[in-house]
Short mmCIF file of C-alpha atoms in Angstrom, two decimals:
data_model
loop_
_atom_site.label_atom_id
_atom_site.label_comp_id
_atom_site.label_asym_id
_atom_site.label_seq_id
_atom_site.Cartn_x
_atom_site.Cartn_y
_atom_site.Cartn_z
CA MET A 1 -197.69 -193.98 212.01
CA ARG A 2 -197.60 -192.25 215.04
CA ALA A 3 -199.00 -189.77 216.44
CA LEU A 4 -196.93 -187.22 218.99
CA LEU A 5 -199.05 -186.79 221.94
CA PHE A 6 -199.07 -183.86 224.56
CA CYS A 7 -200.29 -183.36 228.27
CA LEU A 8 -203.87 -180.76 228.95
CA ALA A 9 -203.79 -177.80 229.62
CA GLY A 10 -204.02 -177.20 233.67
CA LEU A 11 -203.71 -181.11 234.22
CA ILE A 12 -199.61 -179.99 234.45
CA ALA A 13 -197.74 -177.25 235.57
CA ALA A 14 -195.35 -177.04 233.55
CA THR A 15 -194.02 -176.40 230.10
CA PRO A 16 -194.50 -179.95 228.43
CA GLU A 17 -192.39 -180.60 225.29
CA PHE A 18 -192.90 -183.99 224.09
CA GLY A 19 -191.26 -186.26 221.63
CA PHE A 20 -192.24 -188.97 219.52
CA ALA A 21 -194.70 -191.22 221.77
CA GLN A 22 -192.35 -194.85 222.91
CA GLN A 23 -193.55 -197.73 223.84
CA MET A 24 -192.58 -198.47 227.14
CA LYS A 25 -192.84 -200.98 230.02
CA LEU A 26 -195.23 -200.02 232.85
CA SER A 27 -194.67 -199.02 236.19
CA PRO A 28 -196.13 -200.96 238.13
CA LYS A 29 -199.86 -200.46 238.89
CA ALA A 30 -201.48 -199.50 242.15
CA ALA A 31 -203.19 -201.53 245.00
CA PRO A 32 -206.71 -202.85 243.58
CA GLY A 33 -209.39 -200.66 244.12
CA ALA A 34 -207.01 -197.49 244.85
CA ASN A 35 -207.39 -194.45 242.22
CA GLU A 36 -204.62 -193.94 240.38
CA THR A 37 -204.02 -191.70 236.58
CA ARG A 38 -202.54 -192.98 233.67
CA TYR A 39 -201.82 -191.61 229.96
CA PHE A 40 -201.58 -193.06 226.92
CA THR A 41 -198.61 -191.41 224.66
CA ALA A 42 -200.09 -193.14 221.56
CA ILE A 43 -203.21 -193.37 219.24
CA ASP A 44 -202.52 -194.04 215.47
CA GLY A 45 -204.24 -191.99 212.98
CA LEU A 46 -205.52 -188.99 214.07
CA MET A 47 -205.51 -185.99 211.70
CA ASP A 48 -203.81 -187.90 209.43
CA GLY A 49 -201.25 -189.15 211.39
CA ASN A 50 -200.33 -185.10 212.71
CA ALA A 51 -202.39 -185.37 215.81
CA ASP A 52 -199.94 -184.45 219.08
CA VAL A 53 -202.53 -186.87 221.40
CA VAL A 54 -202.87 -187.41 225.50
CA LEU A 55 -205.76 -189.44 226.78
CA LYS A 56 -205.64 -189.32 230.88
CA GLU A 57 -207.52 -192.16 232.08
CA THR A 58 -208.56 -191.67 236.19
CA ARG A 59 -208.85 -195.03 237.17
CA GLN A 60 -210.61 -197.17 240.27
CA GLY A 61 -208.56 -200.87 240.11
CA LYS A 62 -208.64 -202.15 236.38
CA THR A 63 -212.21 -199.72 236.19
CA VAL A 64 -212.05 -196.41 234.68
CA THR A 65 -214.16 -194.06 236.41
CA ALA A 66 -213.10 -190.49 234.10
CA ALA A 67 -211.05 -189.65 230.75
CA VAL A 68 -210.02 -186.62 228.82
CA LEU A 69 -208.79 -186.42 225.18
CA ASP A 70 -206.19 -183.38 224.73
CA VAL A 71 -205.35 -183.11 221.09
CA CYS A 72 -203.81 -180.33 219.35
CA TYR A 73 -203.40 -180.77 215.82
CA PRO A 74 -203.00 -178.61 212.46
CA ALA A 75 -205.74 -176.30 211.32
CA GLU A 76 -204.90 -176.86 208.29
CA LYS A 77 -203.83 -179.22 206.79
CA GLY A 78 -199.23 -178.50 205.86
CA SER A 79 -200.11 -175.72 208.02
CA ASP A 80 -197.91 -174.68 211.09
CA ARG A 81 -200.79 -172.63 213.05
CA LYS A 82 -202.19 -175.10 215.41
CA ASP A 83 -205.93 -175.64 216.82
CA ARG A 84 -206.74 -177.72 219.57
CA PHE A 85 -209.92 -179.50 221.70
CA VAL A 86 -209.87 -180.63 225.09
CA ALA A 87 -212.79 -183.29 225.85
CA ASN A 88 -214.01 -184.61 228.51
CA LEU A 89 -215.28 -188.04 227.88
CA ALA A 90 -218.38 -189.53 229.56
CA VAL A 91 -217.12 -193.61 230.46
CA ASN A 92 -219.68 -196.41 229.77
CA GLY A 93 -218.24 -199.88 230.01
CA GLN A 94 -215.78 -200.06 227.01
CA THR A 95 -217.25 -196.72 225.66
CA LEU A 96 -215.73 -193.52 225.99
CA THR A 97 -218.23 -190.60 224.39
CA GLY A 98 -217.66 -186.46 224.42
CA THR A 99 -218.10 -183.21 222.67
CA THR A 100 -216.54 -179.88 222.92
CA GLN A 101 -215.36 -177.31 220.87
CA SER A 102 -211.86 -176.35 219.01
CA LEU A 103 -210.26 -174.05 221.13
CA GLY A 104 -209.04 -172.13 217.83
CA ASP A 105 -211.64 -172.04 215.07
CA LYS A 106 -214.84 -172.88 217.65
CA LEU A 107 -215.55 -176.05 215.21
CA PRO A 108 -218.23 -178.69 216.84
CA VAL A 109 -215.59 -182.24 218.56
CA THR A 110 -217.56 -185.58 218.76
CA VAL A 111 -215.69 -188.65 220.22
CA LYS A 112 -216.96 -191.99 220.24
CA LEU A 113 -213.70 -194.79 221.08
CA VAL A 114 -214.19 -197.99 222.22
CA ARG A 115 -211.24 -199.21 224.45
CA LYS A 116 -210.27 -202.65 224.53
CA PRO A 117 -207.07 -204.40 226.95
CA THR A 118 -205.43 -206.91 225.42
CA GLY A 119 -203.25 -207.97 227.28
CA ASP A 120 -200.68 -205.88 228.83
CA SER A 121 -201.91 -203.50 225.59
CA PHE A 122 -204.67 -201.64 224.73
CA GLU A 123 -206.62 -201.19 221.32
CA PHE A 124 -208.52 -197.91 220.20
CA LYS A 125 -211.36 -197.72 218.25
CA GLY A 126 -213.61 -195.19 217.02
CA GLN A 127 -214.35 -192.18 215.33
CA ILE A 128 -213.10 -188.45 216.09
CA GLY A 129 -214.85 -185.90 214.29
CA VAL A 130 -213.97 -182.02 213.78
CA GLY A 131 -216.49 -180.07 211.86
CA GLN A 132 -216.84 -181.34 208.56
CA THR A 133 -213.95 -184.06 208.91
CA VAL A 134 -214.26 -187.24 210.49
CA THR A 135 -211.32 -189.32 211.24
CA GLU A 136 -211.05 -193.40 211.75
CA VAL A 137 -209.59 -194.34 214.96
CA ASN A 138 -207.96 -197.80 214.91
CA SER A 139 -205.05 -198.07 217.10
CA THR A 140 -203.58 -201.50 218.48
CA ASP A 141 -200.79 -202.03 221.08
CA ASN A 142 -200.86 -198.67 222.90
CA SER A 143 -199.25 -199.09 226.46
CA ASP A 144 -200.17 -196.90 229.34
CA LEU A 145 -197.47 -194.68 231.85
CA SER A 146 -198.36 -193.72 235.33
CA GLU A 147 -198.39 -189.93 236.25
CA LYS A 148 -194.39 -190.05 237.00
CA GLU A 149 -193.59 -192.26 234.18
CA PHE A 150 -195.64 -189.39 231.74
CA LEU A 151 -194.00 -186.23 233.64
CA ASP A 152 -190.31 -187.49 233.71
CA ASN A 153 -191.02 -187.68 229.92
CA GLN A 154 -191.77 -184.18 229.50
CA THR A 155 -188.74 -181.23 229.09
CA THR A 156 -189.74 -177.66 230.67
CA ASP A 157 -186.29 -176.42 230.44
CA ASP A 158 -186.57 -173.35 227.96
CA ASN A 159 -182.70 -172.28 228.42
CA ILE A 160 -183.76 -168.34 229.44
CA THR A 161 -181.32 -167.46 232.23
CA ALA A 162 -182.15 -164.25 233.94
CA ALA A 163 -179.14 -163.07 235.02
CA PRO A 164 -176.18 -165.79 234.24
CA LYS A 165 -172.74 -164.88 235.72
CA ASP A 166 -171.47 -165.02 232.30
CA PHE A 167 -171.72 -165.28 228.56
CA THR A 168 -169.85 -168.64 228.10
CA GLU A 169 -173.80 -170.82 228.73
CA VAL A 170 -175.80 -168.02 226.94
CA SER A 171 -175.38 -165.25 223.95
CA PRO A 172 -174.65 -161.76 224.35
CA GLU A 173 -177.64 -160.95 221.55
CA SER A 174 -179.58 -163.63 222.61
CA ILE A 175 -183.23 -163.00 224.45
CA GLY A 176 -185.71 -164.86 224.84
CA VAL A 177 -189.34 -163.25 226.29
CA LYS A 178 -192.10 -165.61 227.31
CA VAL A 179 -195.30 -163.84 227.41
CA LYS A 180 -198.72 -165.39 227.91
CA LEU A 181 -200.64 -165.73 224.90
CA GLU A 182 -203.47 -163.71 225.22
CA ALA A 183 -200.67 -160.59 225.44
CA ALA A 184 -198.16 -161.95 223.14
CA LEU A 185 -199.76 -159.50 220.23
CA ASP A 186 -198.95 -156.67 222.24
CA PHE A 187 -195.99 -157.29 223.47
CA LEU A 188 -194.60 -158.01 219.56
CA LYS A 189 -196.40 -154.65 218.92
CA SER A 190 -194.54 -152.87 221.33
CA LEU A 191 -190.74 -154.13 219.31
CA ARG A 192 -192.19 -152.25 216.32
CA GLY A 193 -189.68 -149.83 215.24
CA GLN A 194 -187.29 -150.76 217.07
CA ASP A 195 -183.53 -152.07 216.47
CA LEU A 196 -183.67 -155.62 216.33
CA GLU A 197 -184.52 -158.97 215.07
CA VAL A 198 -187.26 -160.98 216.24
CA ALA A 199 -187.01 -164.90 214.98
CA LEU A 200 -189.45 -165.63 212.63
CA SER A 201 -189.72 -168.76 213.87
CA SER A 202 -190.97 -168.05 217.20
CA LEU A 203 -194.13 -166.50 215.81
CA THR A 204 -196.03 -169.64 215.33
CA VAL A 205 -197.66 -170.80 218.60
CA SER A 206 -196.72 -174.61 218.87
CA CYS A 207 -198.74 -177.24 220.69
CA ASP A 208 -196.53 -176.43 223.69
CA ALA A 209 -197.51 -173.55 223.52
CA LEU A 210 -201.16 -173.40 223.69
CA ARG A 211 -201.03 -176.44 226.53
CA ALA A 212 -199.55 -173.95 228.78
CA GLY A 213 -200.88 -170.76 227.31
CA GLN A 214 -197.32 -169.18 227.11
CA GLN A 215 -195.05 -169.18 224.27
CA THR A 216 -191.33 -167.57 224.03
CA ILE A 217 -190.35 -165.09 221.73
CA SER A 218 -186.71 -165.38 221.06
CA ILE A 219 -185.03 -161.78 220.12
CA ASN A 220 -181.96 -160.86 218.50
CA ILE A 221 -179.88 -157.24 219.26
CA ASP A 222 -177.00 -155.33 220.02
CA PRO A 223 -175.54 -156.69 223.17
CA GLU A 224 -174.87 -153.09 224.10
CA ARG A 225 -179.07 -153.02 224.69
CA ALA A 226 -179.66 -155.96 225.50
CA ALA A 227 -180.00 -155.91 228.80
CA ALA A 228 -182.20 -152.76 229.06
CA LEU A 229 -184.76 -154.95 226.27
CA ILE A 230 -185.12 -157.19 229.37
CA ALA A 231 -185.67 -154.80 232.08
CA THR A 232 -187.94 -153.19 230.34
CA SER A 233 -189.65 -156.77 228.92
CA LYS A 234 -190.33 -157.63 232.21
CA SER A 235 -192.30 -154.96 233.42
CA ALA A 236 -194.44 -155.77 230.11
CA PRO A 237 -198.41 -157.02 230.37
CA GLY A 238 -198.26 -160.73 230.61
CA VAL A 239 -194.69 -161.61 230.12
CA VAL A 240 -193.79 -164.05 232.57
CA ALA A 241 -189.82 -164.22 232.59
CA ALA A 242 -187.51 -162.80 230.58
CA GLY A 243 -183.54 -163.04 229.95
CA TRP A 244 -180.52 -164.01 227.73
CA THR A 245 -180.44 -167.48 226.23
CA SER A 246 -178.42 -169.31 223.31
CA GLY A 247 -178.00 -168.09 220.26
CA VAL A 248 -174.69 -167.35 217.80
CA VAL A 249 -171.63 -167.77 220.24
CA GLU A 250 -169.47 -170.85 220.37
CA MET A 251 -167.30 -170.81 222.69
CA ASP A 252 -164.39 -172.65 220.47
CA ARG A 253 -164.83 -169.39 218.43
CA THR A 254 -164.83 -167.40 221.27
CA ILE A 255 -161.35 -165.42 222.71
CA ARG A 256 -161.38 -162.82 225.78
CA PHE A 257 -159.42 -159.68 226.05
CA ALA A 258 -159.01 -157.13 228.37
CA ALA A 259 -161.21 -154.28 226.94
CA ALA A 260 -159.39 -150.84 227.94
CA GLU A 261 -157.25 -150.83 225.04
CA TRP A 262 -160.37 -151.18 222.75
CA ARG A 263 -163.11 -149.01 224.26
CA ASN A 264 -163.97 -144.70 224.12
CA GLY A 265 -165.38 -144.04 227.41
CA ASP A 266 -167.82 -146.54 228.27
CA ARG A 267 -168.55 -147.92 224.57
CA LEU A 268 -167.09 -149.84 222.24
CA ASN A 269 -164.73 -148.10 219.57
CA ARG A 270 -165.57 -150.07 216.81
CA ASP A 271 -163.52 -148.65 214.20
CA LYS A 272 -160.64 -149.25 215.26
CA LEU A 273 -162.21 -152.96 216.36
CA ALA A 274 -163.33 -153.65 212.26
CA ALA A 275 -160.32 -152.48 211.08
CA ALA A 276 -158.22 -154.65 214.21
CA ILE A 277 -160.41 -158.12 213.16
CA SER A 278 -160.69 -157.35 209.25
CA ASN A 279 -156.52 -156.72 209.32
CA VAL A 280 -156.15 -160.39 211.17
CA LEU A 281 -158.77 -162.06 208.51
CA ALA A 282 -157.05 -160.30 205.12
CA LYS A 283 -153.50 -162.26 206.61
CA THR A 284 -154.87 -165.79 207.96
CA LEU A 285 -157.22 -165.97 204.61
CA SER A 286 -154.90 -164.33 202.12
CA ALA A 287 -157.23 -161.33 201.00
CA LYS A 288 -157.55 -157.94 200.83
CA PRO A 289 -160.57 -156.32 203.53
CA ALA A 290 -163.02 -154.38 201.23
CA SER A 291 -165.97 -153.60 203.67
CA THR A 292 -166.46 -153.97 207.09
CA ALA A 293 -169.99 -152.70 208.79
CA TRP A 294 -172.06 -153.50 211.88
CA ASP A 295 -175.72 -154.23 211.91
CA ALA A 296 -178.00 -151.45 214.11
CA ASN A 297 -180.01 -154.41 215.10
CA THR A 298 -177.69 -157.22 216.06
CA GLY A 299 -174.26 -155.44 216.86
CA LYS A 300 -172.92 -158.09 214.52
CA LEU A 301 -169.82 -157.12 212.59
CA LYS A 302 -169.79 -157.75 208.90
CA ILE A 303 -166.59 -158.31 207.25
CA ILE A 304 -166.26 -158.60 202.96
CA LEU A 305 -162.62 -159.37 201.95
CA LYS A 306 -161.88 -159.84 198.33
CA ARG A 307 -159.42 -162.24 196.24
CA PRO A 308 -158.20 -163.99 193.78
CA SER A 309 -160.31 -167.42 192.81
CA PRO A 310 -157.63 -170.44 192.02
CA ALA A 311 -160.79 -171.35 189.73
CA PHE A 312 -159.26 -170.96 186.04
CA PRO A 313 -157.24 -168.39 186.96
CA ALA A 314 -156.99 -166.78 183.41
CA LEU A 315 -160.31 -165.58 183.68
CA GLY A 316 -159.72 -163.15 186.01
CA LEU A 317 -162.40 -164.50 188.72
CA THR A 318 -162.90 -163.06 192.04
CA GLU A 319 -163.50 -164.57 195.63
CA THR A 320 -165.37 -162.63 198.19
CA VAL A 321 -165.08 -164.04 201.60
CA GLU A 322 -167.78 -162.56 204.34
CA VAL A 323 -167.06 -162.96 207.64
CA THR A 324 -169.23 -162.19 210.61
CA ALA A 325 -168.84 -161.67 214.34
CA LEU A 326 -169.46 -160.17 217.45
CA VAL A 327 -167.99 -158.25 220.08
CA ALA A 328 -169.73 -157.45 223.73
CA PRO A 329 -168.63 -157.65 227.52
CA ASP A 330 -167.61 -161.46 228.66
CA LYS A 331 -170.55 -160.85 231.58
CA PRO A 332 -173.85 -158.99 231.58
CA GLY A 333 -173.13 -155.61 233.97
CA GLY A 334 -169.80 -154.04 234.24
CA SER A 335 -166.33 -155.91 233.48
CA ASP A 336 -163.16 -154.66 231.99
CA ARG A 337 -162.69 -157.49 229.57
CA LEU A 338 -164.85 -158.12 226.25
CA MET A 339 -165.02 -161.43 224.18
CA LEU A 340 -164.80 -161.68 220.49
CA TRP A 341 -166.54 -164.42 218.59
CA ILE A 342 -165.70 -164.65 214.69
CA GLY A 343 -168.07 -167.05 212.96
CA ALA A 344 -166.71 -169.41 209.82
CA PRO A 345 -165.96 -167.65 206.65
CA ALA A 346 -168.63 -168.02 203.57
CA VAL A 347 -167.15 -167.76 200.49
CA SER A 348 -168.78 -166.78 197.04
CA THR A 349 -166.88 -166.02 193.38
CA ALA A 350 -168.39 -164.15 191.11
CA ASP A 351 -167.32 -161.95 187.29
CA GLU A 352 -165.96 -158.52 188.32
CA THR A 353 -163.77 -157.86 185.21
CA ALA A 354 -164.38 -155.19 183.34
CA GLY A 355 -166.52 -155.68 180.63
CA PRO A 356 -169.50 -158.55 179.73
CA LYS A 357 -169.41 -160.27 182.94
CA LEU A 358 -169.15 -164.18 182.67
CA ASN A 359 -172.90 -165.57 185.21
CA LEU A 360 -171.65 -168.51 187.81
CA ALA A 361 -173.75 -170.56 189.33
CA ASP A 362 -172.30 -172.45 192.71
CA GLU A 363 -173.88 -175.76 192.94
CA SER A 364 -171.11 -177.10 195.15
CA SER A 365 -173.53 -175.49 197.98
CA LEU A 366 -176.91 -174.62 198.94
CA ASP A 367 -176.01 -172.62 202.04
CA GLU A 368 -177.58 -169.40 200.67
CA GLU A 369 -174.53 -167.25 202.67
CA GLY A 370 -171.68 -169.26 200.44
CA GLU A 371 -169.83 -173.00 201.17
CA GLN A 372 -168.36 -173.09 204.99
CA MET A 373 -164.60 -172.88 204.22
CA ASP A 374 -161.57 -173.32 206.45
CA ASP A 375 -160.30 -170.52 208.43
CA ASN A 376 -157.02 -171.06 208.09
CA GLY A 377 -156.22 -170.85 212.25
CA SER A 378 -158.04 -167.18 212.14
CA VAL A 379 -159.32 -167.52 215.76
CA GLU A 380 -155.82 -168.27 216.68
CA ALA A 381 -154.18 -165.36 215.00
CA LEU A 382 -156.83 -163.29 216.80
CA ALA A 383 -156.23 -164.62 220.13
CA LYS A 384 -152.30 -163.58 219.38
CA GLU A 385 -153.45 -159.70 218.00
CA PHE A 386 -155.59 -159.17 221.21
CA LYS A 387 -153.18 -161.08 223.45
CA ALA A 388 -156.20 -162.74 224.24
CA GLN A 389 -157.87 -166.04 226.19
CA ARG A 390 -158.97 -168.84 224.35
CA TRP A 391 -162.00 -171.64 225.98
CA ASP A 392 -160.72 -174.69 228.19
CA ALA A 393 -163.84 -176.75 227.15
CA ASP A 394 -162.58 -179.91 229.02
CA LYS A 395 -162.37 -177.65 232.60
CA SER A 396 -165.25 -174.93 231.08
CA ALA A 397 -162.85 -172.24 232.08
CA TRP A 398 -160.59 -169.88 230.21
CA LYS A 399 -156.96 -170.01 229.81
#
């Protein structure tokens, strides 16, 4: 079982994003006697195989002159919360030893490893103790990487765009805010009471975030208020970057059209938009409009339609079709065009007849929002109704 391995905070300036460690060919070694830095990105067995580890060595020729071990691991078994330690190791021949304290839970850490070259690879044996837990290390066939190889394997793109030219690469309702760890709590508290949604997954401090000292908070907000939130976030203490990021919008389900007819002054005429979209979907999905509602947090439009279920027609069951849409300017700032994204319809079936009901269990789908279904040409029909353009993926342009 191989562990995931990561770089040290302070050793690499860019935020790293590590994948599963891979065996890689050795790059050419430095000239005999020259100092060089090498990395190990595979040590078996630490924390039941759940530790992310990087061992950085400084060598003079084949002799190790200094070593640093960085280990990030679940704070409790099965927990998403991470703890981490960084140990400067004393080098005595083939033995690497050191003591430190974990950064989160302040547990004592002891490291004793014996490092042995075996041909073109290396093996490590020994023990690592964290608190009362001691892990036996017996890792063989470990290849080392040059600093360039190591850095080349790191991904630093957080996909936050402060000033996109349009919303073809990023989504108008989706915001990312990168904030220093020590300021993250106050920033999150500042969002309380605001009409927006914070992605729960972005609250987990990953090993990447621990090492970088920064985490990215993902926020969904009404596109009409997104620019204001980005501007406010940029001035908040500890915020490193803020901007739009990827979100719900998929270009193959998006149309673009002239805005004038669908605005009252500088605001969307949401009633008119909801009615027009609902009427088109009623035709393409052979259903009757039941309700429309705009989400105050995200600006998304939820459309509910109903139609008779084809399952055992004599029972008179009802299919409820739910479709989510998003309307926004096609780029940040002023624009005379709007874009409309429409999600794939989700359908559920229920007994809505008068009197006692037949309780139904739909075992065909585990999707909480219902079974995804064909939209029967809804996007094309909406494009025709709104006299809109479609996105040409091959040319990366509207057509």
